[in-house]
CSV table of C-alpha atoms in Angstrom, one decimal:
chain,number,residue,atom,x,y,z
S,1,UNK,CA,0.0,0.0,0.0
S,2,UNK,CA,0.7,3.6,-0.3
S,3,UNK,CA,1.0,4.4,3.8
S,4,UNK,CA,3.0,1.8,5.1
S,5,UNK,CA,3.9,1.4,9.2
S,6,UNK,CA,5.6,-1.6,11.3
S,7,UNK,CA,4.2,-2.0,14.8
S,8,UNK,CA,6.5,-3.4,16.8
S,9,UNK,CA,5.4,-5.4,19.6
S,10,UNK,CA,7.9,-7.0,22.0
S,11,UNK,CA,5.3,-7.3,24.9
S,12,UNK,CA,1.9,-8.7,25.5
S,13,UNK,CA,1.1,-5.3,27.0
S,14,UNK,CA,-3.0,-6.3,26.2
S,15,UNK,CA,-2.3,-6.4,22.8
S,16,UNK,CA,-1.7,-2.9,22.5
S,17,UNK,CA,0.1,-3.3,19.2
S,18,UNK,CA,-2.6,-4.7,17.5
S,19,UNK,CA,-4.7,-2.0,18.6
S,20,UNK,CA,-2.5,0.9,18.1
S,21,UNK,CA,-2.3,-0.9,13.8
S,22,UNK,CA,-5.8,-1.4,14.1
S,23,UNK,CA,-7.0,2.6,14.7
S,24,UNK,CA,-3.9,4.0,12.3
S,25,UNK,CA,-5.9,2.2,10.1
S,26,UNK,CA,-9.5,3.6,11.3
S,27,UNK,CA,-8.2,7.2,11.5
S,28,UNK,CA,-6.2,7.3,8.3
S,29,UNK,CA,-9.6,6.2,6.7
S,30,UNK,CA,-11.5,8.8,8.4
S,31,UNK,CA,-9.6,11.6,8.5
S,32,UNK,CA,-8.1,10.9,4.9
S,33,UNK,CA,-10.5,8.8,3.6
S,34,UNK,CA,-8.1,6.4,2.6
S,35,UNK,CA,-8.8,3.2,1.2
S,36,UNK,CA,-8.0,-0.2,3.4
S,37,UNK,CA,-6.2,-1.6,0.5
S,38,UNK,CA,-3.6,1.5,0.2
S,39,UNK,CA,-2.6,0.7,3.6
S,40,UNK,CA,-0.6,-2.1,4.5
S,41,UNK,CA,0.0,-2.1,8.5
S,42,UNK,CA,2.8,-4.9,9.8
S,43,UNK,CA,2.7,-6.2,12.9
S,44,UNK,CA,5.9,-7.9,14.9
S,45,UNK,CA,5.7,-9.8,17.9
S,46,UNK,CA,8.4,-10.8,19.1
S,47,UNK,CA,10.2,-11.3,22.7
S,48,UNK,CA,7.8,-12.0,25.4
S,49,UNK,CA,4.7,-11.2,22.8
S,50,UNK,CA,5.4,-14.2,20.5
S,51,UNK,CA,2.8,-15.8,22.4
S,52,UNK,CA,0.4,-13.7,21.0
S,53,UNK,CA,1.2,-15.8,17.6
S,54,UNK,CA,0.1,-19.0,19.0
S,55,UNK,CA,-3.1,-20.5,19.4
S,56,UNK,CA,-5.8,-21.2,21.9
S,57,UNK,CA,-5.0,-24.7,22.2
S,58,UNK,CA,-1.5,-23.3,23.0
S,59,UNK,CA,-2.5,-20.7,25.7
S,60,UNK,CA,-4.4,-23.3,27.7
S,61,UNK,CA,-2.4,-26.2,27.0
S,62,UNK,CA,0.8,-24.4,28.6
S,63,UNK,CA,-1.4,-21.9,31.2
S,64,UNK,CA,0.1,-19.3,29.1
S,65,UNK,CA,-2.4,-16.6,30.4
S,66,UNK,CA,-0.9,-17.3,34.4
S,67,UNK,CA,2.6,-17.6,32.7
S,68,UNK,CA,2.3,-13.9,31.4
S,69,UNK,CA,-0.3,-12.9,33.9
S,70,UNK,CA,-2.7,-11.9,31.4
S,71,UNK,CA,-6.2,-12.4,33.0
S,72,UNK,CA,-9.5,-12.5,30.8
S,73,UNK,CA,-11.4,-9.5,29.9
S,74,UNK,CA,-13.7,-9.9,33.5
S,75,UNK,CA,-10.4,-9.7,34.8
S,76,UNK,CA,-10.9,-12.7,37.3
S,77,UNK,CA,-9.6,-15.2,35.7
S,78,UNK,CA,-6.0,-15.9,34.0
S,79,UNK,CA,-6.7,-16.1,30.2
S,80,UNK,CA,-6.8,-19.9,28.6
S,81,UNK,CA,-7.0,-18.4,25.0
S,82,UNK,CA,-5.0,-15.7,23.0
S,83,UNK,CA,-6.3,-12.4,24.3
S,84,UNK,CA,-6.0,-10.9,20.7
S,85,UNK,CA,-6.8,-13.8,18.4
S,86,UNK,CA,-10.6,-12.9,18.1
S,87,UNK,CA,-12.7,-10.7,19.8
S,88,UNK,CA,-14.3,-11.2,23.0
S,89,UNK,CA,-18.2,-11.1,23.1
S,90,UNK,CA,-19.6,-7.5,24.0
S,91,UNK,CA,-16.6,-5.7,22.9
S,92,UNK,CA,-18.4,-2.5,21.9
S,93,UNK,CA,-19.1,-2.6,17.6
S,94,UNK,CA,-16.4,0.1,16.6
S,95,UNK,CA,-14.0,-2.6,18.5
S,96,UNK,CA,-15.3,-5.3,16.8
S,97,UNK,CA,-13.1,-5.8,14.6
S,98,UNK,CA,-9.9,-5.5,16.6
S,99,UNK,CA,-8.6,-8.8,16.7
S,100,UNK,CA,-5.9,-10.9,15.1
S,101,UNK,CA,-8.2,-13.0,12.7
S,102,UNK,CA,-10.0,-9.9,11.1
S,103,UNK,CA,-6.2,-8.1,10.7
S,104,UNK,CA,-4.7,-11.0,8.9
S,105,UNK,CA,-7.8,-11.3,6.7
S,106,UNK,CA,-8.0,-7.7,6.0
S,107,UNK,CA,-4.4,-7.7,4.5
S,108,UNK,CA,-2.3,-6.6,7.8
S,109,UNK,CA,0.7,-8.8,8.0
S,110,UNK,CA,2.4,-10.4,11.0
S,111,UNK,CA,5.3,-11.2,11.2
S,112,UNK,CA,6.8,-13.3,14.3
S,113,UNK,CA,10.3,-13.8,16.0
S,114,UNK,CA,11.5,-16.9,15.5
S,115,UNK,CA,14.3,-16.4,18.0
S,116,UNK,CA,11.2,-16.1,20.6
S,117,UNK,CA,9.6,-18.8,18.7
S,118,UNK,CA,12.2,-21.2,19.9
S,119,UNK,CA,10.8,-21.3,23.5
S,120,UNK,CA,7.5,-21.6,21.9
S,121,UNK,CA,9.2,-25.1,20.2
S,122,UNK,CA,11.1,-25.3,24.1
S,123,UNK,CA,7.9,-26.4,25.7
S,124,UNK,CA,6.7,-29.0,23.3
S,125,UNK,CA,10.0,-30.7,22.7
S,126,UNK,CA,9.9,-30.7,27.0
S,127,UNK,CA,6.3,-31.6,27.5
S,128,UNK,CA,5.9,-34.3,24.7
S,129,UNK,CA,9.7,-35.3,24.4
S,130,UNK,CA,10.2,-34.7,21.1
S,131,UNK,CA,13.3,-33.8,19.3
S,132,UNK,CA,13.8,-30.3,17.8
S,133,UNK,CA,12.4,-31.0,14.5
S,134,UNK,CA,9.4,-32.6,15.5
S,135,UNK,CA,8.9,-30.1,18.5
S,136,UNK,CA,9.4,-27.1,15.4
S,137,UNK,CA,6.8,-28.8,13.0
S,138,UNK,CA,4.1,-29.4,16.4
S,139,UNK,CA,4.8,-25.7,17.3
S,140,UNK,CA,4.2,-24.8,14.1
S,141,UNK,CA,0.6,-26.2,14.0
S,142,UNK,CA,0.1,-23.7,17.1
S,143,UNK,CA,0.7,-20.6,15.0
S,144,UNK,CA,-2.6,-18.2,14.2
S,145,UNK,CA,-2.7,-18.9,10.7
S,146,UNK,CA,-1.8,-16.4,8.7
S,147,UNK,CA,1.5,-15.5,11.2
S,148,UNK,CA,4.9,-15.9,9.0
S,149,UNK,CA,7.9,-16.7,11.2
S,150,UNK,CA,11.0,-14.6,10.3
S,151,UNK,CA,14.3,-15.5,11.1
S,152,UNK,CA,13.8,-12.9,14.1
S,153,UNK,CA,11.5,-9.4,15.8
S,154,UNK,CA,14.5,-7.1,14.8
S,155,UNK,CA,15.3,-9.3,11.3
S,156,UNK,CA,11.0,-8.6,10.7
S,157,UNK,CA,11.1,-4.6,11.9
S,158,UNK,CA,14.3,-3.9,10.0
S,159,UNK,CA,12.8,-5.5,6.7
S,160,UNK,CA,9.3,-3.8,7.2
S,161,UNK,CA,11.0,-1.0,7.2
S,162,UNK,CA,13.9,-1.1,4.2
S,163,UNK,CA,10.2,-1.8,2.6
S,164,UNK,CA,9.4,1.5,3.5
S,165,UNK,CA,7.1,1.2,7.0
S,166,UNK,CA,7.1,4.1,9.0
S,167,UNK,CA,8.6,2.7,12.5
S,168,UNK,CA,6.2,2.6,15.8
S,169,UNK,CA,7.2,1.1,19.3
S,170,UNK,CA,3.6,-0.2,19.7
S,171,UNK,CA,3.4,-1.4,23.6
């Protein structure tokens, strides 16, 4: 697209990352009136946020939401399923649409560390004793579809931006 920005995400930080791509978006469109498809937002996780990447199978297999203390949106429990991956219900209709699923599909990219990624592949080559091969390929099955592993966060930032993203420190 014409406007072009990487949001770089190496925390969970409540998916702020994804929100702060999410209303560039909305405001570039109603301010400018700019068209979805002459923006292309890029978000990294990397760091602590690759979890954000993975599944809900993942989250609740490995208690990932008590791991990174991220509680679910009544705030009394610890989360079992990826905070950002779809939207929970009541979130009010101009939010609607800020979830991981609905980026993806509307042409945002994300783009994930695989240096974090490797402690992703850490737990299943531990919990199901797997070598690292297997453990990649089963880790891989975790990943939101859609989510393209780079080689690592600041490999995926620096490339967004030779490709001409405007730079934002999104948590």
């Amino acid at each position: 697209g014409k406007f072009r920005a990487v949001f770089d995400s190496p925390e969970i930080s409540e998916g702020a990352a994804l929100c702060r791509a999410m209303i560039w978006c909305d405001q570039y469109k109603a301010v400018y009136g700019t068209a979805r498809s002459e923006m292309s937002p890029v978000l990294v996780v990397r760091h602590t946020a690759i979890h954000l990447a993975m599944n809900d199978t993942y989250w609740k297999r490995f208690s990932i939401g008590k791991e990174t203390k991220v509680k679910t949106p009544e705030g009394k429990k610890w989360a079992e399923s990826n905070p950002i991956r779809v939207s929970p219900p009541g979130m009010p209709p101009q939010f609607a649409n800020y979830n991981l699923e609905h980026f993806i599909a509307d042409g945002g990219i994300v783009l994930a560390c695989g240096l974090a990624f490797s402690e992703v592949v850490a737990k299943f080559k531990k919990d199901d004793k797997l070598d690292d091969a297997a453990a990649a390929k089963v880790a891989r099955e975790h990943l939101v579809p859609g989510v393209i592993l780079q080689p690592s966060g600041v490999f995926a930032v620096l490339r967004a931006e030779e490709a001409g993203c405007r730079y934002i420190m999104a948590s």
